[in-house]
Amino acid sequence: MENSFLKLVSHDLYCKYGTDLSHIAVVFPNKRASLFFNEYLSYESDLPVWSPAYYTINDLVEEISPLEAGDPIKLVCELYKVFMEETNSEESLDEFYFWGELLIRDFDDLDKNLVEADKLFLNLQNLKELSTDYSFLDPDQEKAIQQFFQNFSVERRTTLKERFLSLWEKLGDIYQKYKERLDKQNIAYEGMLYRTAIEELDVSELPYETYVFVGFNVLNKVKNLLFRKLKDAKMALFYWDYDNFYMDKEHHEASEFIRRNLLEFPSTLPKKAFSFLEKKKKVTYVSASTENAQARYLSQWIKEHLTEKEEETGVVLCNENLLLPVLHTIPEQVKNLNITIGFPLVQTPVHSFINALLDLQITGYRPDSGRFIYKYVSSVLKHAYTRQFSTETELLEQHLTSNNRFYPYPTELKKDEFLGRIFTPQSGNLQICDYLIDILQLVAGYYRETGDK
């Protein structure tokens, strides 16, 4: 770790600019890197250092763009409105939502790569025109399109093909009108934000003299154009994280994008600084019968090998599902943790609790008889959150089981204030949302007050 990439960059910047980096903005692919970079920079001098500004690439683009990032749910809802106007579809918002998100992702890729939408959304019904103009396709794409149309016969149209053609024909209009609608509200999805930022960028109005791009790899066309404009204005430095081990091999797959980037945006650091993989490494293999055994062994390994510099110890998991077992085995001597792996929301207690409450109110209550269904009541009573708040849950469940109360009334279940809130029937989406918020705030407040982690 003595010559880690971020240490090399911080040292080089300090050598170039000294203790005053106030006129510099350092741009990373993500937020985490800035924490370590700032720490390494502080080691460079015994004097106070005027820190540079730190951005992620998304933060920088959002600052440059005249638009603001839209809320993901609102973005899909706005797309649904345009979709309904253009197609007269009978799809509900629930049916549309999933593939509405996919459509926004497609629009996102389109904008980030500065694709000309008019050329992309060709009218597929005009097969003759399409089949005679392949100027925008490479040979492999041309072959694939021709193969597609051998099976896509106009004479043999099915309902699905008709719908596909009709929708494709409308995509161009949907894309344009959707962007117009968002623009009027001064919001955008990420790709639209990127495209607007680069199209309206005036580098002379940027607040910093130099922009330092650190640790990037694959560049879409918007990022490439941003880098190029700042480079041409002599306002950019580029630090690429790579290794000569694979760069010296001409066709090595790991070097494909970095090699291209280095040609267009030369590295500020010399080539000799990137020979980490050529140095000898000490590798220890430990056999384990199961993945959980690995997690348990980790505690012993940390106790034996942890140094005072905790940040120089990294644990790489082969399976994200090991995160919780690993966290439970971390010994007390570890004071600071930086968790970078994602943890699925569906594996959290709050997810199962919300599902149990929704099932209770939507499926588990019968308005015609005014009764709950035992199956759904039991699911709520067995949940850890319910048992944490109410001492009546176990006795209540035993009572329902022993007396065969498969369809209890709400009054039978309201044994205390918390159970009274849970087993109050709700009607309508708004009431159910308020009901969920009320119960979740109660649960969150309890854990916050008790300090229970």
CSV table of C-alpha atoms in Angstrom, one decimal:
chain,number,residue,atom,x,y,z
A,1,MET,CA,0.0,0.0,0.0
A,2,GLU,CA,3.0,2.3,0.2
A,3,ASN,CA,2.7,3.3,-3.5
A,4,SER,CA,-1.1,3.1,-3.9
A,5,PHE,CA,-2.5,4.9,-6.8
A,6,LEU,CA,-4.3,7.6,-4.8
A,7,LYS,CA,-1.1,8.2,-2.8
A,8,LEU,CA,0.9,8.7,-6.0
A,9,VAL,CA,-1.7,11.2,-7.3
A,10,SER,CA,-1.9,13.2,-4.1
A,11,HIS,CA,2.0,13.3,-3.9
A,12,ASP,CA,2.2,14.5,-7.6
A,13,LEU,CA,-0.5,17.2,-7.1
A,14,TYR,CA,1.3,18.4,-3.9
A,15,CYS,CA,4.6,18.6,-5.8
A,16,LYS,CA,3.0,20.6,-8.6
A,17,TYR,CA,0.9,23.0,-6.5
A,18,GLY,CA,2.2,23.0,-2.9
A,19,THR,CA,-0.2,23.8,0.0
A,20,ASP,CA,-2.7,25.9,-2.0
A,21,LEU,CA,-5.0,23.7,-4.1
A,22,SER,CA,-8.0,25.9,-3.7
A,23,HIS,CA,-8.1,26.6,-7.5
A,24,ILE,CA,-8.3,22.9,-8.3
A,25,ALA,CA,-11.2,20.5,-8.6
A,26,VAL,CA,-10.5,16.7,-8.3
A,27,VAL,CA,-13.0,14.5,-10.1
A,28,PHE,CA,-13.5,10.8,-9.2
A,29,PRO,CA,-15.8,8.2,-10.6
A,30,ASN,CA,-17.4,7.8,-7.1
A,31,LYS,CA,-17.5,9.5,-3.7
A,32,ARG,CA,-15.5,7.0,-1.7
A,33,ALA,CA,-12.1,7.8,-3.3
A,34,SER,CA,-12.2,11.4,-2.1
A,35,LEU,CA,-12.1,10.3,1.5
A,36,PHE,CA,-8.8,8.4,1.1
A,37,PHE,CA,-7.4,10.9,-1.2
A,38,ASN,CA,-7.9,13.8,1.2
A,39,GLU,CA,-6.2,11.7,4.0
A,40,TYR,CA,-3.2,11.0,1.8
A,41,LEU,CA,-2.9,14.6,0.8
A,42,SER,CA,-2.8,15.6,4.5
A,43,TYR,CA,0.3,13.4,5.0
A,44,GLU,CA,2.2,15.4,2.4
A,45,SER,CA,2.9,18.5,4.5
A,46,ASP,CA,3.3,19.5,8.1
A,47,LEU,CA,1.8,22.9,7.2
A,48,PRO,CA,-1.9,23.5,6.7
A,49,VAL,CA,-3.0,22.5,3.2
A,50,TRP,CA,-5.8,24.3,1.3
A,51,SER,CA,-7.8,21.4,0.1
A,52,PRO,CA,-9.0,21.1,-3.5
A,53,ALA,CA,-12.7,20.7,-4.3
A,54,TYR,CA,-13.9,17.1,-4.7
A,55,TYR,CA,-16.5,16.0,-7.2
A,56,THR,CA,-17.9,12.8,-8.5
A,57,ILE,CA,-18.4,13.0,-12.3
A,58,ASN,CA,-22.2,13.0,-11.7
A,59,ASP,CA,-21.9,15.9,-9.2
A,60,LEU,CA,-19.7,17.9,-11.7
A,61,VAL,CA,-22.2,17.3,-14.6
A,62,GLU,CA,-25.1,18.3,-12.4
A,63,GLU,CA,-23.4,21.5,-11.4
A,64,ILE,CA,-22.6,22.4,-15.0
A,65,SER,CA,-26.1,21.5,-16.3
A,66,PRO,CA,-28.8,24.1,-16.1
A,67,LEU,CA,-31.2,21.3,-15.2
A,68,GLU,CA,-31.6,19.3,-12.0
A,69,ALA,CA,-31.7,15.6,-11.5
A,70,GLY,CA,-35.3,14.4,-11.3
A,71,ASP,CA,-36.8,12.1,-8.7
A,72,PRO,CA,-36.8,8.5,-10.2
A,73,ILE,CA,-40.5,7.9,-9.5
A,74,LYS,CA,-41.5,11.3,-11.0
A,75,LEU,CA,-39.4,10.6,-14.1
A,76,VAL,CA,-41.3,7.4,-14.8
A,77,CYS,CA,-44.7,9.0,-14.1
A,78,GLU,CA,-43.9,11.9,-16.5
A,79,LEU,CA,-42.9,9.3,-19.1
A,80,TYR,CA,-46.1,7.4,-18.6
A,81,LYS,CA,-48.1,10.6,-19.3
A,82,VAL,CA,-46.3,11.1,-22.6
A,83,PHE,CA,-46.6,7.5,-23.5
A,84,MET,CA,-50.4,7.5,-22.9
A,85,GLU,CA,-50.8,10.7,-25.0
A,86,GLU,CA,-48.8,9.2,-27.9
A,87,THR,CA,-50.1,5.6,-28.0
A,88,ASN,CA,-53.6,5.8,-26.4
A,89,SER,CA,-52.6,2.6,-24.6
A,90,GLU,CA,-54.8,1.1,-21.9
A,91,GLU,CA,-51.9,0.1,-19.7
A,92,SER,CA,-52.0,1.1,-16.1
A,93,LEU,CA,-49.1,2.9,-14.4
A,94,ASP,CA,-48.4,-0.3,-12.5
A,95,GLU,CA,-48.1,-2.3,-15.7
A,96,PHE,CA,-46.0,0.4,-17.4
A,97,TYR,CA,-43.6,1.2,-14.5
A,98,PHE,CA,-41.1,-1.6,-15.0
A,99,TRP,CA,-40.5,-1.2,-18.7
A,100,GLY,CA,-40.8,2.6,-18.3
A,101,GLU,CA,-37.7,2.3,-16.2
A,102,LEU,CA,-36.1,0.3,-19.0
A,103,LEU,CA,-37.1,2.9,-21.6
A,104,ILE,CA,-35.5,5.7,-19.5
A,105,ARG,CA,-32.3,3.6,-19.3
A,106,ASP,CA,-32.3,3.4,-23.1
A,107,PHE,CA,-32.9,7.1,-23.4
A,108,ASP,CA,-30.1,7.6,-20.8
A,109,ASP,CA,-27.6,5.5,-23.0
A,110,LEU,CA,-28.7,7.4,-26.1
A,111,ASP,CA,-28.0,10.8,-24.5
A,112,LYS,CA,-24.7,9.8,-22.8
A,113,ASN,CA,-23.4,8.6,-26.2
A,114,LEU,CA,-24.7,11.7,-28.0
A,115,VAL,CA,-26.7,9.6,-30.5
A,116,GLU,CA,-28.8,11.5,-33.0
A,117,ALA,CA,-32.3,10.4,-32.0
A,118,ASP,CA,-33.8,11.1,-35.5
A,119,LYS,CA,-31.5,8.5,-37.0
A,120,LEU,CA,-32.0,6.0,-34.3
A,121,PHE,CA,-35.8,5.9,-34.3
A,122,LEU,CA,-36.3,5.0,-37.9
A,123,ASN,CA,-39.7,4.1,-39.1
A,124,LEU,CA,-39.5,0.3,-39.4
A,125,GLN,CA,-42.7,0.1,-41.4
A,126,ASN,CA,-40.9,1.5,-44.4
A,127,LEU,CA,-39.0,-1.7,-45.0
A,128,LYS,CA,-37.9,-0.8,-48.5
A,129,GLU,CA,-36.3,2.5,-47.4
A,130,LEU,CA,-34.5,0.8,-44.5
A,131,SER,CA,-33.3,-2.1,-46.6
A,132,THR,CA,-31.7,0.2,-49.2
A,133,ASP,CA,-30.0,2.6,-46.8
A,134,TYR,CA,-27.4,0.9,-44.5
A,135,SER,CA,-25.0,3.8,-44.4
A,136,PHE,CA,-25.3,4.0,-40.6
A,137,LEU,CA,-24.7,0.3,-40.0
A,138,ASP,CA,-21.4,-1.6,-39.7
A,139,PRO,CA,-21.3,-5.0,-41.6
A,140,ASP,CA,-22.3,-7.1,-38.6
A,141,GLN,CA,-25.3,-4.9,-37.8
A,142,GLU,CA,-26.4,-4.9,-41.5
A,143,LYS,CA,-26.3,-8.7,-41.5
A,144,ALA,CA,-28.3,-8.9,-38.3
A,145,ILE,CA,-30.9,-6.5,-39.6
A,146,GLN,CA,-31.3,-8.4,-42.9
A,147,GLN,CA,-31.6,-11.7,-41.0
A,148,PHE,CA,-34.3,-10.1,-38.8
A,149,PHE,CA,-36.4,-9.0,-41.7
A,150,GLN,CA,-36.2,-12.4,-43.4
A,151,ASN,CA,-38.4,-13.5,-40.5
A,152,PHE,CA,-40.2,-10.2,-40.1
A,153,SER,CA,-42.5,-10.5,-43.1
A,154,VAL,CA,-45.0,-7.8,-43.8
A,155,GLU,CA,-47.4,-10.4,-45.2
A,156,ARG,CA,-47.2,-12.5,-42.0
A,157,ARG,CA,-47.8,-9.8,-39.4
A,158,THR,CA,-49.0,-10.9,-36.0
A,159,THR,CA,-50.7,-8.8,-33.3
A,160,LEU,CA,-47.4,-8.7,-31.5
A,161,LYS,CA,-45.5,-7.5,-34.6
A,162,GLU,CA,-48.2,-4.8,-35.2
A,163,ARG,CA,-47.8,-3.6,-31.7
A,164,PHE,CA,-44.1,-3.6,-32.0
A,165,LEU,CA,-44.2,-1.6,-35.2
A,166,SER,CA,-46.7,0.8,-33.8
A,167,LEU,CA,-44.7,1.4,-30.6
A,168,TRP,CA,-41.4,1.7,-32.4
A,169,GLU,CA,-42.9,4.2,-34.8
A,170,LYS,CA,-43.9,6.4,-31.8
A,171,LEU,CA,-40.6,6.1,-29.8
A,172,GLY,CA,-39.0,9.1,-31.5
A,173,ASP,CA,-42.0,11.3,-30.6
A,174,ILE,CA,-42.1,9.9,-27.1
A,175,TYR,CA,-38.4,10.7,-26.7
A,176,GLN,CA,-38.7,14.2,-27.9
A,177,LYS,CA,-41.9,15.1,-26.1
A,178,TYR,CA,-40.7,13.5,-22.9
A,179,LYS,CA,-37.5,15.7,-22.9
A,180,GLU,CA,-39.6,18.8,-23.7
A,181,ARG,CA,-41.9,18.0,-20.8
A,182,LEU,CA,-39.0,17.5,-18.4
A,183,ASP,CA,-37.2,20.6,-19.7
A,184,LYS,CA,-40.3,22.7,-18.8
A,185,GLN,CA,-40.1,21.5,-15.2
A,186,ASN,CA,-36.3,22.1,-15.2
A,187,ILE,CA,-35.6,18.4,-14.4
A,188,ALA,CA,-33.8,15.6,-16.2
A,189,TYR,CA,-32.8,12.0,-16.1
A,190,GLU,CA,-29.1,11.4,-15.9
A,191,GLY,CA,-28.3,11.1,-19.6
A,192,MET,CA,-30.4,14.2,-20.4
A,193,LEU,CA,-28.5,16.0,-17.7
A,194,TYR,CA,-25.1,14.9,-19.2
A,195,ARG,CA,-26.2,15.9,-22.7
A,196,THR,CA,-27.5,19.3,-21.8
A,197,ALA,CA,-24.4,20.0,-19.7
A,198,ILE,CA,-22.0,19.3,-22.5
A,199,GLU,CA,-24.0,21.0,-25.2
A,200,GLU,CA,-24.2,24.2,-23.2
A,201,LEU,CA,-20.8,24.1,-21.6
A,202,ASP,CA,-18.7,27.2,-21.7
A,203,VAL,CA,-15.3,26.3,-20.1
A,204,SER,CA,-14.5,29.9,-19.5
A,205,GLU,CA,-17.3,30.1,-17.0
A,206,LEU,CA,-16.2,27.1,-14.9
A,207,PRO,CA,-15.3,28.1,-11.3
A,208,TYR,CA,-11.9,26.3,-11.1
A,209,GLU,CA,-8.7,26.8,-13.0
A,210,THR,CA,-7.8,23.1,-13.3
A,211,TYR,CA,-9.9,19.9,-13.3
A,212,VAL,CA,-8.1,16.7,-12.3
A,213,PHE,CA,-9.7,13.5,-13.4
A,214,VAL,CA,-8.6,10.5,-11.4
A,215,GLY,CA,-9.2,6.8,-11.8
A,216,PHE,CA,-11.6,6.7,-14.8
A,217,ASN,CA,-11.7,3.8,-17.3
A,218,VAL,CA,-14.5,3.4,-19.8
A,219,LEU,CA,-15.7,6.8,-21.2
A,220,ASN,CA,-19.0,7.4,-22.9
A,221,LYS,CA,-19.1,10.1,-25.5
A,222,VAL,CA,-20.3,12.8,-23.2
A,223,LYS,CA,-17.4,12.2,-20.8
A,224,ASN,CA,-15.0,12.0,-23.7
A,225,LEU,CA,-16.2,15.3,-25.0
A,226,LEU,CA,-16.0,17.0,-21.6
A,227,PHE,CA,-12.4,15.7,-21.1
A,228,ARG,CA,-11.5,16.9,-24.6
A,229,LYS,CA,-12.9,20.4,-24.1
A,230,LEU,CA,-11.1,20.9,-20.8
A,231,LYS,CA,-7.9,19.4,-22.3
A,232,ASP,CA,-8.0,21.8,-25.3
A,233,ALA,CA,-8.5,24.7,-22.9
A,234,LYS,CA,-5.5,23.5,-20.9
A,235,MET,CA,-7.7,23.1,-17.8
A,236,ALA,CA,-7.3,19.4,-17.2
A,237,LEU,CA,-4.9,16.8,-15.8
A,238,PHE,CA,-5.5,13.0,-16.2
A,239,TYR,CA,-4.5,10.2,-13.9
A,240,TRP,CA,-5.2,6.7,-15.1
A,241,ASP,CA,-5.1,3.7,-12.9
A,242,TYR,CA,-3.5,0.8,-14.8
A,243,ASP,CA,-0.5,-1.6,-14.7
A,244,ASN,CA,2.3,-2.2,-17.2
A,245,PHE,CA,1.8,-5.9,-16.8
A,246,TYR,CA,-1.2,-5.8,-19.2
A,247,MET,CA,-0.5,-2.6,-21.0
A,248,ASP,CA,2.7,-4.1,-22.5
A,249,LYS,CA,0.6,-6.9,-24.0
A,250,GLU,CA,-1.0,-5.4,-27.1
A,251,HIS,CA,-4.2,-7.4,-27.2
A,252,HIS,CA,-4.8,-7.8,-23.4
A,253,GLU,CA,-8.5,-7.3,-22.7
A,254,ALA,CA,-7.8,-5.3,-19.6
A,255,SER,CA,-5.9,-2.6,-21.5
A,256,GLU,CA,-8.5,-1.9,-24.3
A,257,PHE,CA,-10.1,1.2,-22.8
A,258,ILE,CA,-7.1,2.5,-20.9
A,259,ARG,CA,-4.9,2.3,-24.0
A,260,ARG,CA,-7.4,4.4,-25.9
A,261,ASN,CA,-7.7,6.9,-23.1
A,262,LEU,CA,-3.9,7.3,-22.8
A,263,LEU,CA,-3.6,8.1,-26.5
A,264,GLU,CA,-6.2,10.8,-26.3
A,265,PHE,CA,-5.6,12.1,-22.8
A,266,PRO,CA,-2.0,11.4,-21.8
A,267,SER,CA,-1.3,10.4,-18.2
A,268,THR,CA,0.2,13.0,-15.9
A,269,LEU,CA,2.2,10.3,-14.1
A,270,PRO,CA,5.1,8.5,-15.9
A,271,LYS,CA,4.8,4.9,-17.1
A,272,LYS,CA,7.4,3.6,-14.6
A,273,ALA,CA,5.0,4.4,-11.7
A,274,PHE,CA,2.6,1.6,-12.7
A,275,SER,CA,4.5,-1.7,-12.1
A,276,PHE,CA,2.6,-3.0,-9.1
A,277,LEU,CA,1.8,-6.5,-10.5
A,278,GLU,CA,5.4,-7.2,-11.4
A,279,LYS,CA,6.5,-7.1,-7.8
A,280,LYS,CA,6.5,-10.3,-5.7
A,281,LYS,CA,3.5,-10.9,-3.6
A,282,LYS,CA,2.9,-13.1,-0.6
A,283,VAL,CA,-0.2,-15.2,-1.1
A,284,THR,CA,-1.7,-17.5,1.6
A,285,TYR,CA,-4.5,-20.0,0.8
A,286,VAL,CA,-6.8,-21.1,3.5
A,287,SER,CA,-9.2,-24.0,2.8
A,288,ALA,CA,-12.8,-23.8,4.2
A,289,SER,CA,-15.7,-26.2,3.9
A,290,THR,CA,-18.3,-23.5,3.5
A,291,GLU,CA,-18.6,-19.8,2.8
A,292,ASN,CA,-19.8,-19.2,6.4
A,293,ALA,CA,-16.7,-21.0,7.6
A,294,GLN,CA,-14.7,-18.4,5.7
A,295,ALA,CA,-16.6,-15.6,7.5
A,296,ARG,CA,-15.9,-17.2,10.9
A,297,TYR,CA,-12.2,-17.7,10.1
A,298,LEU,CA,-12.0,-14.0,9.2
A,299,SER,CA,-12.3,-13.0,12.8
A,300,GLN,CA,-9.3,-15.0,13.8
A,301,TRP,CA,-7.2,-13.7,10.9
A,302,ILE,CA,-8.0,-10.1,11.7
A,303,LYS,CA,-6.9,-10.6,15.3
A,304,GLU,CA,-3.6,-12.0,14.2
A,305,HIS,CA,-2.8,-9.6,11.3
A,306,LEU,CA,-4.6,-6.3,11.8
A,307,THR,CA,-2.1,-3.4,12.0
A,308,GLU,CA,-2.6,0.1,13.4
A,309,LYS,CA,-3.4,1.3,10.0
A,310,GLU,CA,-6.8,-0.3,9.6
A,311,GLU,CA,-7.4,1.3,6.2
A,312,GLU,CA,-4.6,-0.8,4.7
A,313,THR,CA,-6.6,-4.0,5.4
A,314,GLY,CA,-9.2,-4.9,2.8
A,315,VAL,CA,-11.7,-7.8,2.8
A,316,VAL,CA,-13.0,-8.8,-0.6
A,317,LEU,CA,-16.1,-11.0,-0.5
A,318,CYS,CA,-16.8,-13.6,-3.2
A,319,ASN,CA,-20.5,-13.4,-2.5
A,320,GLU,CA,-22.5,-10.3,-1.3
A,321,ASN,CA,-24.7,-12.5,0.8
A,322,LEU,CA,-21.6,-13.0,3.1
A,323,LEU,CA,-21.8,-9.4,4.2
A,324,LEU,CA,-23.9,-10.0,7.4
A,325,PRO,CA,-22.0,-13.1,8.5
A,326,VAL,CA,-18.7,-11.1,8.1
A,327,LEU,CA,-20.0,-8.1,10.0
A,328,HIS,CA,-21.1,-10.3,12.9
A,329,THR,CA,-17.5,-11.8,13.1
A,330,ILE,CA,-15.6,-8.5,13.0
A,331,PRO,CA,-13.7,-8.4,16.4
A,332,GLU,CA,-14.0,-5.4,18.7
A,333,GLN,CA,-10.5,-4.2,18.1
A,334,VAL,CA,-11.7,-3.0,14.7
A,335,LYS,CA,-12.8,0.6,15.2
A,336,ASN,CA,-13.6,1.8,11.7
A,337,LEU,CA,-15.3,0.1,8.8
A,338,ASN,CA,-15.8,1.3,5.3
A,339,ILE,CA,-18.4,-1.0,3.6
A,340,THR,CA,-18.4,-0.5,-0.2
A,341,ILE,CA,-20.5,-3.6,-1.2
A,342,GLY,CA,-24.2,-3.2,-1.9
A,343,PHE,CA,-26.7,-4.9,0.5
A,344,PRO,CA,-30.0,-6.0,-1.1
A,345,LEU,CA,-33.0,-4.2,0.5
A,346,VAL,CA,-35.0,-7.4,0.1
A,347,GLN,CA,-32.8,-9.1,2.7
A,348,THR,CA,-33.5,-6.5,5.4
A,349,PRO,CA,-36.0,-6.9,8.3
A,350,VAL,CA,-37.8,-3.7,7.3
A,351,HIS,CA,-38.5,-5.1,3.8
A,352,SER,CA,-40.1,-8.3,5.2
A,353,PHE,CA,-42.0,-6.2,7.8
A,354,ILE,CA,-43.5,-3.9,5.1
A,355,ASN,CA,-44.5,-6.9,3.0
A,356,ALA,CA,-46.2,-8.5,6.0
A,357,LEU,CA,-48.1,-5.3,6.7
A,358,LEU,CA,-49.2,-4.9,3.1
A,359,ASP,CA,-50.3,-8.5,2.8
A,360,LEU,CA,-52.2,-8.1,6.0
A,361,GLN,CA,-54.1,-5.0,4.8
A,362,ILE,CA,-54.6,-5.9,1.1
A,363,THR,CA,-55.0,-9.7,1.1
A,364,GLY,CA,-55.4,-10.6,4.8
A,365,TYR,CA,-58.5,-8.5,5.6
A,366,ARG,CA,-62.0,-9.3,4.3
A,367,PRO,CA,-64.1,-6.1,4.3
A,368,ASP,CA,-67.3,-8.1,3.6
A,369,SER,CA,-67.0,-9.9,7.0
A,370,GLY,CA,-64.9,-7.4,8.8
A,371,ARG,CA,-62.3,-10.2,9.7
A,372,PHE,CA,-58.6,-10.8,9.2
A,373,ILE,CA,-57.2,-14.1,7.9
A,374,TYR,CA,-55.0,-16.0,10.4
A,375,LYS,CA,-52.2,-16.7,7.9
A,376,TYR,CA,-51.5,-13.0,7.5
A,377,VAL,CA,-52.0,-12.2,11.1
A,378,SER,CA,-49.5,-14.8,12.2
A,379,SER,CA,-46.9,-13.5,9.7
A,380,VAL,CA,-47.1,-10.1,11.4
A,381,LEU,CA,-47.1,-11.5,14.9
A,382,LYS,CA,-44.0,-13.6,14.3
A,383,HIS,CA,-41.9,-10.7,12.9
A,384,ALA,CA,-39.1,-9.4,15.1
A,385,TYR,CA,-40.2,-5.8,15.0
A,386,THR,CA,-43.7,-6.7,16.3
A,387,ARG,CA,-42.3,-8.9,19.1
A,388,GLN,CA,-39.9,-6.1,20.0
A,389,PHE,CA,-42.8,-3.7,20.6
A,390,SER,CA,-45.4,-6.0,22.1
A,391,THR,CA,-45.2,-8.5,24.9
A,392,GLU,CA,-48.6,-9.9,23.9
A,393,THR,CA,-47.7,-11.4,20.5
A,394,GLU,CA,-46.7,-14.9,21.6
A,395,LEU,CA,-49.8,-15.4,23.9
A,396,LEU,CA,-52.0,-13.9,21.2
A,397,GLU,CA,-50.8,-16.3,18.6
A,398,GLN,CA,-51.2,-19.3,21.0
A,399,HIS,CA,-54.7,-18.2,21.7
A,400,LEU,CA,-55.7,-17.9,18.1
A,401,THR,CA,-54.2,-21.3,17.3
A,402,SER,CA,-55.7,-23.2,20.3
A,403,ASN,CA,-59.2,-21.7,19.7
A,404,ASN,CA,-59.0,-22.2,15.9
A,405,ARG,CA,-59.6,-18.5,15.3
A,406,PHE,CA,-58.7,-18.6,11.6
A,407,TYR,CA,-60.8,-15.4,10.9
A,408,PRO,CA,-60.4,-13.2,13.9
A,409,TYR,CA,-62.0,-9.8,14.3
A,410,PRO,CA,-59.8,-6.7,14.7
A,411,THR,CA,-61.0,-6.3,18.3
A,412,GLU,CA,-59.6,-9.7,19.2
A,413,LEU,CA,-56.1,-8.6,18.1
A,414,LYS,CA,-55.8,-5.2,19.6
A,415,LYS,CA,-54.2,-6.3,22.9
A,416,ASP,CA,-52.1,-3.2,23.3
A,417,GLU,CA,-51.5,0.2,21.6
A,418,PHE,CA,-48.9,-1.1,19.1
A,419,LEU,CA,-51.1,-4.1,18.0
A,420,GLY,CA,-54.0,-1.7,17.9
A,421,ARG,CA,-52.2,0.4,15.3
A,422,ILE,CA,-51.2,-2.7,13.3
A,423,PHE,CA,-54.6,-4.4,13.2
A,424,THR,CA,-56.7,-1.4,12.3
A,425,PRO,CA,-58.1,-2.0,8.8
A,426,GLN,CA,-57.1,0.5,6.2
A,427,SER,CA,-58.9,1.3,2.9
A,428,GLY,CA,-57.3,3.0,-0.2
A,429,ASN,CA,-53.7,3.6,-1.2
A,430,LEU,CA,-53.4,6.9,0.8
A,431,GLN,CA,-54.5,5.4,4.0
A,432,ILE,CA,-52.2,2.4,3.6
A,433,CYS,CA,-49.3,4.7,2.9
A,434,ASP,CA,-50.0,6.8,6.0
A,435,TYR,CA,-50.4,3.5,8.0
A,436,LEU,CA,-47.0,2.2,6.9
A,437,ILE,CA,-45.2,5.5,7.5
A,438,ASP,CA,-46.8,5.8,11.0
A,439,ILE,CA,-45.6,2.3,12.0
A,440,LEU,CA,-42.1,2.6,10.5
A,441,GLN,CA,-41.6,6.0,12.3
A,442,LEU,CA,-42.5,4.3,15.5
A,443,VAL,CA,-40.1,1.4,14.9
A,444,ALA,CA,-37.3,3.7,13.8
A,445,GLY,CA,-37.8,6.1,16.8
A,446,TYR,CA,-37.5,3.1,19.2
A,447,TYR,CA,-34.2,2.0,17.7
A,448,ARG,CA,-32.9,5.5,17.6
A,449,GLU,CA,-33.7,6.1,21.3
A,450,THR,CA,-32.3,2.8,22.5
A,451,GLY,CA,-29.2,3.0,20.3
A,452,ASP,CA,-29.8,-0.5,19.2
A,453,LYS,CA,-27.7,-1.2,16.1
